[in-house]
Coordinates of C-alpha atoms in Angstrom, one line a residue:
M22 CA 55.3 56.8 -136.7
A23 CA 54.7 55.8 -133.1
D24 CA 55.8 52.5 -131.7
P25 CA 53.0 49.9 -131.3
P26 CA 51.8 49.5 -127.7
K27 CA 53.6 46.9 -125.6
P28 CA 51.6 43.8 -124.5
P29 CA 50.6 43.7 -120.9
A30 CA 53.1 42.1 -118.5
P31 CA 52.2 38.6 -117.4
P32 CA 51.1 38.1 -113.8
P33 CA 54.0 37.4 -111.4
A34 CA 54.6 33.8 -110.6
R35 CA 54.0 32.6 -107.0
G36 CA 57.4 32.4 -105.3
N37 CA 60.7 33.0 -107.0
A38 CA 61.1 30.4 -109.7
P39 CA 64.6 28.9 -109.7
A40 CA 66.7 28.4 -112.8
P41 CA 65.0 25.3 -114.2
G42 CA 68.1 23.9 -115.9
P43 CA 69.4 21.4 -113.3
V44 CA 66.0 20.3 -112.1
R45 CA 64.7 20.0 -115.7
T46 CA 67.7 17.9 -116.6
R47 CA 67.1 15.5 -113.6
I48 CA 63.5 15.1 -114.6
L49 CA 64.4 14.4 -118.2
I50 CA 66.9 11.8 -117.1
T51 CA 64.3 10.2 -114.9
G52 CA 62.0 10.0 -117.9
I53 CA 59.0 12.0 -119.2
R54 CA 55.8 10.8 -117.7
P55 CA 52.6 12.7 -117.3
E56 CA 53.1 13.5 -113.6
L57 CA 56.7 14.6 -114.3
Q58 CA 55.5 16.9 -117.1
T59 CA 53.0 18.4 -114.6
A60 CA 55.9 18.8 -112.1
L61 CA 57.9 20.7 -114.7
A62 CA 54.9 23.0 -115.3
L63 CA 54.6 23.7 -111.6
I64 CA 58.3 24.5 -111.4
D65 CA 58.1 26.9 -114.3
R66 CA 55.2 28.7 -112.5
G67 CA 57.3 28.9 -109.3
E68 CA 55.1 26.5 -107.3
L69 CA 58.0 24.5 -106.0
R70 CA 56.3 22.9 -102.9
E71 CA 53.5 21.5 -105.0
A72 CA 56.1 20.3 -107.6
A73 CA 58.1 18.6 -104.8
R74 CA 55.0 16.9 -103.4
L75 CA 54.0 15.6 -106.9
L76 CA 57.6 14.3 -107.5
E77 CA 57.6 12.5 -104.1
S78 CA 54.2 10.9 -104.8
S79 CA 55.5 9.7 -108.1
G80 CA 58.6 8.1 -106.5
A81 CA 61.2 10.7 -107.8
H82 CA 62.5 11.4 -104.3
A83 CA 66.0 12.5 -105.4
V84 CA 64.6 15.1 -107.8
A85 CA 62.0 16.2 -105.1
A86 CA 64.9 16.7 -102.6
V87 CA 66.7 19.0 -105.1
V88 CA 63.4 21.0 -105.6
R89 CA 62.9 21.3 -101.8
L90 CA 66.5 22.5 -101.3
E91 CA 66.0 25.1 -104.0
H92 CA 62.7 26.2 -102.4
A93 CA 64.2 26.4 -98.9
T94 CA 67.1 28.6 -100.0
T95 CA 65.1 31.2 -101.7
A96 CA 65.4 34.7 -100.2
S97 CA 61.7 35.2 -99.7
Q98 CA 61.4 32.3 -97.2
S99 CA 61.3 33.0 -93.5
Q100 CA 63.1 30.8 -91.0
G101 CA 59.8 29.2 -90.0
Q102 CA 58.8 28.5 -93.7
R103 CA 62.3 27.2 -94.4
L104 CA 62.1 24.7 -91.5
Q105 CA 58.6 23.7 -92.4
M106 CA 59.7 22.9 -96.0
L107 CA 62.8 21.0 -94.9
R108 CA 60.9 19.0 -92.3
E109 CA 58.2 18.0 -94.7
G110 CA 60.8 17.0 -97.2
C111 CA 62.9 15.0 -94.8
A112 CA 59.7 13.2 -93.6
R113 CA 59.0 12.2 -97.2
N114 CA 62.6 11.6 -98.4
P115 CA 64.9 9.0 -96.9
G116 CA 68.6 9.6 -96.7
D117 CA 69.5 6.8 -99.1
T118 CA 70.5 9.1 -102.0
E119 CA 73.0 11.9 -102.1
E120 CA 70.1 14.4 -102.7
G121 CA 68.2 13.0 -99.7
R122 CA 71.3 13.2 -97.5
A123 CA 71.8 16.8 -98.6
L124 CA 68.2 17.6 -97.6
H125 CA 68.7 16.1 -94.2
R126 CA 72.0 18.1 -93.7
A127 CA 70.2 21.3 -94.7
L128 CA 67.5 20.6 -92.1
A129 CA 70.2 19.9 -89.4
E130 CA 72.0 23.1 -90.2
A131 CA 68.8 25.2 -90.0
L132 CA 67.8 23.6 -86.7
L133 CA 71.3 24.2 -85.2
R134 CA 71.2 27.9 -86.3
Q135 CA 67.8 28.3 -84.6
A136 CA 69.0 26.5 -81.4
E137 CA 72.0 28.7 -81.1
A138 CA 69.7 31.7 -80.7
M139 CA 67.6 30.1 -77.9
A140 CA 68.2 30.0 -74.2
D141 CA 68.7 26.6 -72.5
G142 CA 65.6 24.7 -71.9
A143 CA 63.3 22.0 -73.2
P144 CA 62.5 23.7 -76.6
R145 CA 66.3 24.1 -77.4
R146 CA 67.0 20.5 -76.3
A147 CA 64.2 19.3 -78.6
L148 CA 65.7 21.2 -81.6
L149 CA 69.2 19.7 -80.9
I150 CA 67.8 16.2 -80.7
E151 CA 66.0 16.7 -84.0
A152 CA 69.2 18.1 -85.6
A153 CA 71.2 15.1 -84.4
R154 CA 68.6 12.7 -85.9
A155 CA 68.8 14.6 -89.2
L156 CA 72.6 14.4 -89.2
E157 CA 72.3 10.6 -88.6
E158 CA 70.0 10.3 -91.6
A159 CA 72.5 12.4 -93.6
G160 CA 75.3 10.0 -92.8
R161 CA 77.0 12.4 -90.4
G162 CA 76.9 10.1 -87.3
E163 CA 80.0 11.5 -85.7
D164 CA 78.5 15.0 -85.7
A165 CA 75.2 13.6 -84.4
G166 CA 77.0 11.8 -81.6
M167 CA 78.7 14.9 -80.4
I168 CA 75.3 16.6 -80.1
Y169 CA 74.0 13.6 -78.1
E170 CA 77.0 13.9 -75.9
R171 CA 76.2 17.5 -75.1
L172 CA 72.7 16.5 -74.1
G173 CA 74.0 13.6 -72.0
L174 CA 72.4 11.0 -74.3
W175 CA 75.3 8.7 -74.2
R176 CA 73.6 5.6 -75.5
R177 CA 72.3 7.4 -78.6
A178 CA 75.8 8.9 -79.1
A179 CA 77.3 5.4 -79.0
E180 CA 74.7 4.1 -81.5
A181 CA 75.5 7.0 -83.8
Y182 CA 79.3 6.5 -83.6
E183 CA 78.8 2.7 -84.2
R184 CA 76.9 3.3 -87.4
V185 CA 79.7 5.4 -89.0
G186 CA 82.6 3.5 -87.5
A187 CA 83.9 6.3 -85.2
I188 CA 85.7 3.8 -83.0
T189 CA 87.6 6.3 -80.8
N190 CA 84.4 8.2 -80.0
L191 CA 82.5 5.0 -79.5
E192 CA 85.0 3.7 -77.0
Y193 CA 84.8 6.9 -75.0
A194 CA 80.9 6.8 -75.0
L195 CA 80.9 3.2 -73.9
E196 CA 83.3 4.0 -71.1
V197 CA 81.0 6.8 -69.8
I198 CA 78.0 4.5 -70.1
E199 CA 79.8 1.8 -68.1
R200 CA 80.7 4.4 -65.4
Q201 CA 77.1 5.6 -65.3
E202 CA 75.8 2.1 -64.9
A203 CA 78.2 1.5 -62.0
A204 CA 77.1 4.7 -60.4
Q205 CA 73.4 3.8 -60.9
T206 CA 74.0 0.4 -59.3
A207 CA 75.7 2.0 -56.4
I208 CA 72.8 4.5 -56.0
A209 CA 70.3 1.7 -56.0
A210 CA 72.3 -0.1 -53.3
A211 CA 72.5 3.1 -51.3
E212 CA 68.8 3.6 -51.5
K213 CA 68.2 0.1 -50.3
A214 CA 70.6 0.5 -47.4
V215 CA 69.1 3.9 -46.5
D216 CA 65.5 2.5 -46.5
E217 CA 66.5 -0.4 -44.3
A218 CA 68.3 1.9 -41.8
L219 CA 65.2 4.1 -41.7
R220 CA 62.9 1.1 -41.2
I221 CA 64.7 -0.2 -38.2
G222 CA 65.3 3.2 -36.6
H223 CA 69.0 3.8 -37.4
R224 CA 68.4 7.3 -38.7
R225 CA 71.9 8.5 -38.0
L226 CA 73.3 5.9 -40.3
A227 CA 70.7 6.8 -42.9
Y228 CA 71.6 10.4 -42.6
T229 CA 75.3 9.7 -43.0
L230 CA 74.7 7.5 -46.0
L231 CA 72.6 10.1 -47.6
G232 CA 75.2 12.8 -47.0
E233 CA 77.9 10.7 -48.6
H234 CA 75.8 9.5 -51.6
T235 CA 74.4 12.9 -52.5
S236 CA 77.9 14.4 -52.6
D237 CA 79.6 14.8 -56.0
R238 CA 82.6 12.9 -54.6
F239 CA 80.5 9.8 -54.9
L240 CA 80.0 10.0 -58.7
P241 CA 82.3 9.5 -61.7
T242 CA 83.6 12.9 -62.9
Q243 CA 82.2 12.7 -66.5
A244 CA 78.7 11.5 -65.4
R245 CA 78.4 13.7 -62.3
D246 CA 75.7 16.0 -63.6
R247 CA 73.8 13.2 -65.4
I248 CA 73.2 10.5 -62.7
P249 CA 69.6 10.6 -61.4
R250 CA 70.0 11.0 -57.6
L251 CA 66.5 12.4 -57.1
G252 CA 65.5 9.5 -54.9
L253 CA 68.4 10.1 -52.5
V254 CA 67.9 13.8 -52.5
Q255 CA 64.2 13.4 -51.7
R256 CA 65.0 11.0 -48.8
L257 CA 67.6 13.5 -47.4
S258 CA 65.1 16.4 -47.6
V259 CA 62.4 14.4 -45.8
L260 CA 64.8 13.2 -43.1
E261 CA 66.2 16.7 -42.5
D262 CA 62.7 18.1 -42.1
A263 CA 61.9 15.4 -39.5
L264 CA 65.0 15.8 -37.3
P265 CA 64.1 16.9 -33.8
R266 CA 66.6 19.8 -33.7
R267 CA 64.8 21.8 -31.0
T268 CA 65.6 21.1 -27.3
S269 CA 61.9 20.8 -26.4
I270 CA 60.0 17.9 -27.9
R271 CA 56.3 17.0 -27.4
V272 CA 55.6 13.3 -26.6
D273 CA 52.0 12.2 -26.8
W274 CA 51.6 8.9 -25.1
R275 CA 48.8 6.4 -24.4
G276 CA 49.1 4.0 -21.5
P277 CA 46.8 2.3 -19.1
S278 CA 45.8 5.6 -17.6
G279 CA 44.7 7.1 -21.0
A280 CA 46.1 9.6 -23.4
K281 CA 48.5 12.3 -22.1
T282 CA 51.3 14.6 -23.2
T283 CA 54.8 15.1 -21.8
L284 CA 57.2 17.8 -22.9
L285 CA 60.8 16.5 -23.1
H286 CA 63.4 19.2 -22.5
S287 CA 67.0 18.3 -23.4
G288 CA 68.7 21.7 -23.0
E289 CA 71.4 22.4 -20.3
R290 CA 69.0 24.7 -18.5
L291 CA 65.3 24.7 -17.9
R292 CA 64.1 28.3 -17.9
I293 CA 60.8 29.3 -16.5
G294 CA 59.2 32.8 -16.8
R295 CA 56.9 35.2 -18.7
S296 CA 58.9 35.2 -21.9
P297 CA 57.5 33.0 -24.8
D298 CA 61.1 32.0 -25.6
V299 CA 61.7 30.1 -22.3
E300 CA 61.2 26.3 -22.0
I301 CA 58.2 26.7 -19.6
P302 CA 56.4 30.0 -20.3
I303 CA 53.8 31.2 -17.8
A304 CA 51.5 34.1 -18.8
A305 CA 51.6 36.1 -15.6
P306 CA 52.4 39.9 -15.6
T307 CA 54.1 39.8 -12.2
L308 CA 56.7 37.3 -13.4
S309 CA 60.0 38.2 -14.9
R310 CA 60.7 37.2 -18.5
E311 CA 63.3 34.7 -17.2
H312 CA 62.2 34.3 -13.6
V313 CA 64.0 31.1 -12.4
C314 CA 66.0 28.3 -14.0
V315 CA 66.6 24.7 -13.1
E316 CA 69.8 22.9 -14.0
L317 CA 72.2 20.2 -13.0
A318 CA 75.4 21.2 -11.1
P319 CA 78.2 19.5 -9.1
R320 CA 77.3 19.0 -5.5
M321 CA 78.9 21.4 -3.1
P322 CA 80.8 20.3 0.0
P323 CA 80.1 18.9 2.5
A324 CA 77.8 16.8 0.3
P325 CA 79.5 13.8 -1.3
P326 CA 80.8 14.2 -4.9
G327 CA 78.2 13.9 -7.6
V328 CA 75.6 15.8 -9.5
A329 CA 72.6 17.6 -8.0
L330 CA 69.5 19.4 -9.2
V331 CA 69.5 23.1 -8.4
A332 CA 67.2 26.1 -8.9
I333 CA 68.6 29.6 -9.5
D334 CA 66.4 32.7 -9.2
Q335 CA 67.3 35.1 -12.0
G336 CA 66.9 38.3 -10.1
S337 CA 63.1 38.3 -10.2
K338 CA 61.1 41.2 -8.6
V339 CA 58.6 39.0 -6.8
G340 CA 61.1 36.2 -5.9
S341 CA 61.2 32.4 -6.1
F342 CA 60.6 29.9 -3.3
W343 CA 61.4 26.3 -2.7
D344 CA 58.9 24.7 -0.3
G345 CA 58.2 28.2 1.1
D346 CA 61.8 29.3 1.6
A347 CA 63.0 32.2 -0.6
L348 CA 65.8 31.7 -3.0
L349 CA 68.7 34.2 -3.1
A350 CA 69.1 35.7 -6.5
G351 CA 71.9 34.1 -8.4
E352 CA 72.6 31.5 -5.7
P353 CA 72.0 27.8 -6.6
E354 CA 69.5 26.1 -4.3
P355 CA 69.8 22.3 -4.1
L356 CA 66.5 20.5 -4.8
T357 CA 67.1 17.3 -2.9
G358 CA 63.5 15.9 -2.9
S359 CA 60.1 16.4 -4.3
G360 CA 58.6 19.8 -3.4
E361 CA 57.0 23.0 -4.7
L362 CA 58.8 25.7 -6.6
G363 CA 56.9 28.9 -6.2
L364 CA 57.2 31.9 -8.5
G365 CA 56.0 34.8 -6.4
F366 CA 52.3 34.4 -5.8
A367 CA 51.6 33.9 -9.6
A368 CA 52.4 30.2 -10.1
T369 CA 53.6 27.0 -8.4
L370 CA 55.4 24.1 -10.0
L371 CA 55.3 20.6 -8.6
L372 CA 58.9 19.2 -8.9
H373 CA 60.1 15.6 -8.6
P374 CA 63.9 15.0 -9.0
L375 CA 64.9 11.9 -11.0
H376 CA 67.8 9.8 -9.8
E377 CA 70.0 7.2 -11.3
G378 CA 72.2 5.7 -8.7
D379 CA 73.5 8.4 -6.4
D380 CA 73.3 11.1 -9.0
T381 CA 70.3 13.2 -10.1
V382 CA 69.7 13.1 -13.9
G383 CA 66.8 15.4 -14.3
A384 CA 63.3 16.2 -13.0
L385 CA 59.6 16.0 -13.7
L386 CA 57.8 19.3 -13.3
R387 CA 54.1 20.4 -13.7
I388 CA 52.5 23.7 -13.3
E389 CA 49.9 23.4 -10.5
G390 CA 46.4 23.3 -11.9
R391 CA 47.5 22.3 -15.3
D392 CA 47.7 18.9 -17.0
G393 CA 50.9 17.6 -18.6
W394 CA 54.3 17.1 -17.2
H395 CA 57.7 18.5 -18.3
L396 CA 60.6 16.0 -18.3
F397 CA 63.9 17.7 -17.9
L398 CA 66.8 15.4 -19.0
P399 CA 69.8 17.5 -20.0
E400 CA 72.1 14.6 -20.3
G401 CA 69.7 11.8 -21.0
G402 CA 68.4 9.1 -18.6
P403 CA 65.3 6.9 -17.9
L404 CA 62.2 7.9 -19.7
H405 CA 59.7 9.1 -17.1
L406 CA 56.4 10.4 -18.5
A407 CA 54.8 11.2 -15.2
P408 CA 55.5 10.3 -11.5
G409 CA 55.1 6.5 -11.4
E410 CA 55.1 6.2 -15.2
R411 CA 58.6 5.1 -15.9
L412 CA 59.1 3.3 -19.2
P413 CA 61.8 0.6 -19.7
V414 CA 63.5 3.0 -22.1
T415 CA 66.6 5.2 -21.8
V416 CA 66.8 8.5 -23.6
S417 CA 70.1 9.6 -25.0
L418 CA 70.6 13.0 -26.6
R419 CA 72.9 13.0 -29.6
P420 CA 71.9 16.1 -31.5
P421 CA 70.2 16.4 -33.8
F422 CA 68.9 12.9 -32.8
L423 CA 66.8 11.7 -29.9
E424 CA 67.8 8.2 -29.2
L425 CA 65.5 5.7 -27.4
T426 CA 67.1 2.5 -26.2
A427 CA 64.9 -0.3 -24.8
D428 CA 65.8 -2.3 -21.8
P429 CA 67.2 -5.8 -22.7
D430 CA 63.8 -7.5 -22.1
T431 CA 61.7 -4.8 -23.8
R432 CA 60.8 -4.5 -27.5
L433 CA 60.0 -1.5 -29.6
R434 CA 57.6 -1.3 -32.5
L435 CA 58.6 1.5 -34.9
G436 CA 55.6 2.0 -37.2
S437 CA 54.8 -1.5 -38.4
T438 CA 58.3 -2.9 -37.7
L439 CA 58.7 -5.0 -34.5
L440 CA 62.3 -4.6 -33.4
E441 CA 64.5 -7.0 -31.4
P442 CA 64.6 -6.8 -27.6
G443 CA 66.9 -4.0 -26.5
A444 CA 66.7 -2.2 -29.8
R445 CA 67.8 1.4 -30.3
V446 CA 65.7 3.9 -32.2
E447 CA 66.8 7.4 -33.3
A448 CA 63.4 9.0 -33.2
L449 CA 62.2 11.5 -35.7
L450 CA 59.3 14.0 -35.6
G451 CA 56.2 12.1 -36.5
D452 CA 57.4 8.7 -35.3
R453 CA 55.0 6.3 -33.6
V454 CA 56.9 4.1 -31.2
E455 CA 55.2 1.3 -29.2
V456 CA 57.0 0.2 -26.0
I457 CA 56.3 -3.4 -25.3
P458 CA 57.8 -4.5 -21.9
A459 CA 58.3 -8.1 -20.9
S460 CA 55.5 -7.8 -18.4
G461 CA 52.9 -5.1 -18.1
P462 CA 50.8 -3.2 -20.6
P463 CA 52.4 -1.5 -23.7
C464 CA 52.7 2.2 -24.1
T465 CA 52.5 4.1 -27.4
L466 CA 54.6 7.2 -28.0
Q467 CA 54.0 9.8 -30.7
I468 CA 56.9 12.3 -31.3
R469 CA 55.7 15.8 -32.1
R470 CA 57.1 19.2 -32.6

């Protein structure tokens, strides 16, 4: 006789139902109430998340934590689902029971495993902070503090150590915090000193301070990578961009005769020719690339000792002329007074030597037929913007700074700051400096590239 047919298999339960023994025992110990009976039915059907939510809403947090742990460890759960389950459980279950602490520990472990597989960056940092908070809730403050240390969150680390009584670690964290605060105080003082030096025109001092305080030697070893020096670094970057490193600087100025421009040249030689790389380029096809140069040189006997201004033809094809007399190629020609420096038949420069005492310190030059003077001051000297336009200011060249020093009875206004008589300003590109003499009209200078 054939065996009777087997009954149809029941539909599979959602999820993998855990062995209900431990959970059922905890529920029975808690007491049978209608909502707990419903939770048991959900567990038997494998609906662990719904059962955990019901248990949490009924106040059975410890049992709910056990259910969530069971659900999070089932093989069918992906890493994302496991984290979602644990996060939801930790948000609903405080760590005031052993089961709750176990749930928070499980969340921390899952977060740390995920963080290990990630590259450094904000997402990984966020996971580590979340893991440290979970460890604190789980009563593992020492482990949480070590994570905070790795992230440079020393105050949070100290708080975590204090909660669990990790005295040695707490003392170390407090020492680092104290050193950080000392460094931050020093940085604030440095920023104030730098700003004041910039305001009154002492840019070299500001540059030196910035170089020292952005060096790692300035900071405590443990806190070296954590001290916010962004303000100092930004100031240094702005200052370096504004340094007048080139030997030719454009000075726009406005005086009684109107607005004009003078080019200040501080190199040892003033080259003139067709090349765009020379100090005074002249677009004329008959000129040599470097046609003639002007420089300071010791006076030759029988002239008395001192410094004179000379012109030297660089072997040009069409020649150079001083007041109509040809210059010998390579031979210095003294320029003892005002005159005309001719470059073949292509261009003529009006030249006025500048004297200080018995020595010549530079010259003013202008291409005939063009506006704007060139001031050649290779070693510094009085600031002449044009013939008859001498300002009561002395130019000193201390690369990469251009130093302007007012005469004792003259004041300078740097931006909106009125300086004391005889003040010194180390000018930067973009500076606006007003020269206010004791008598006579003021003159405003604008330093350009």
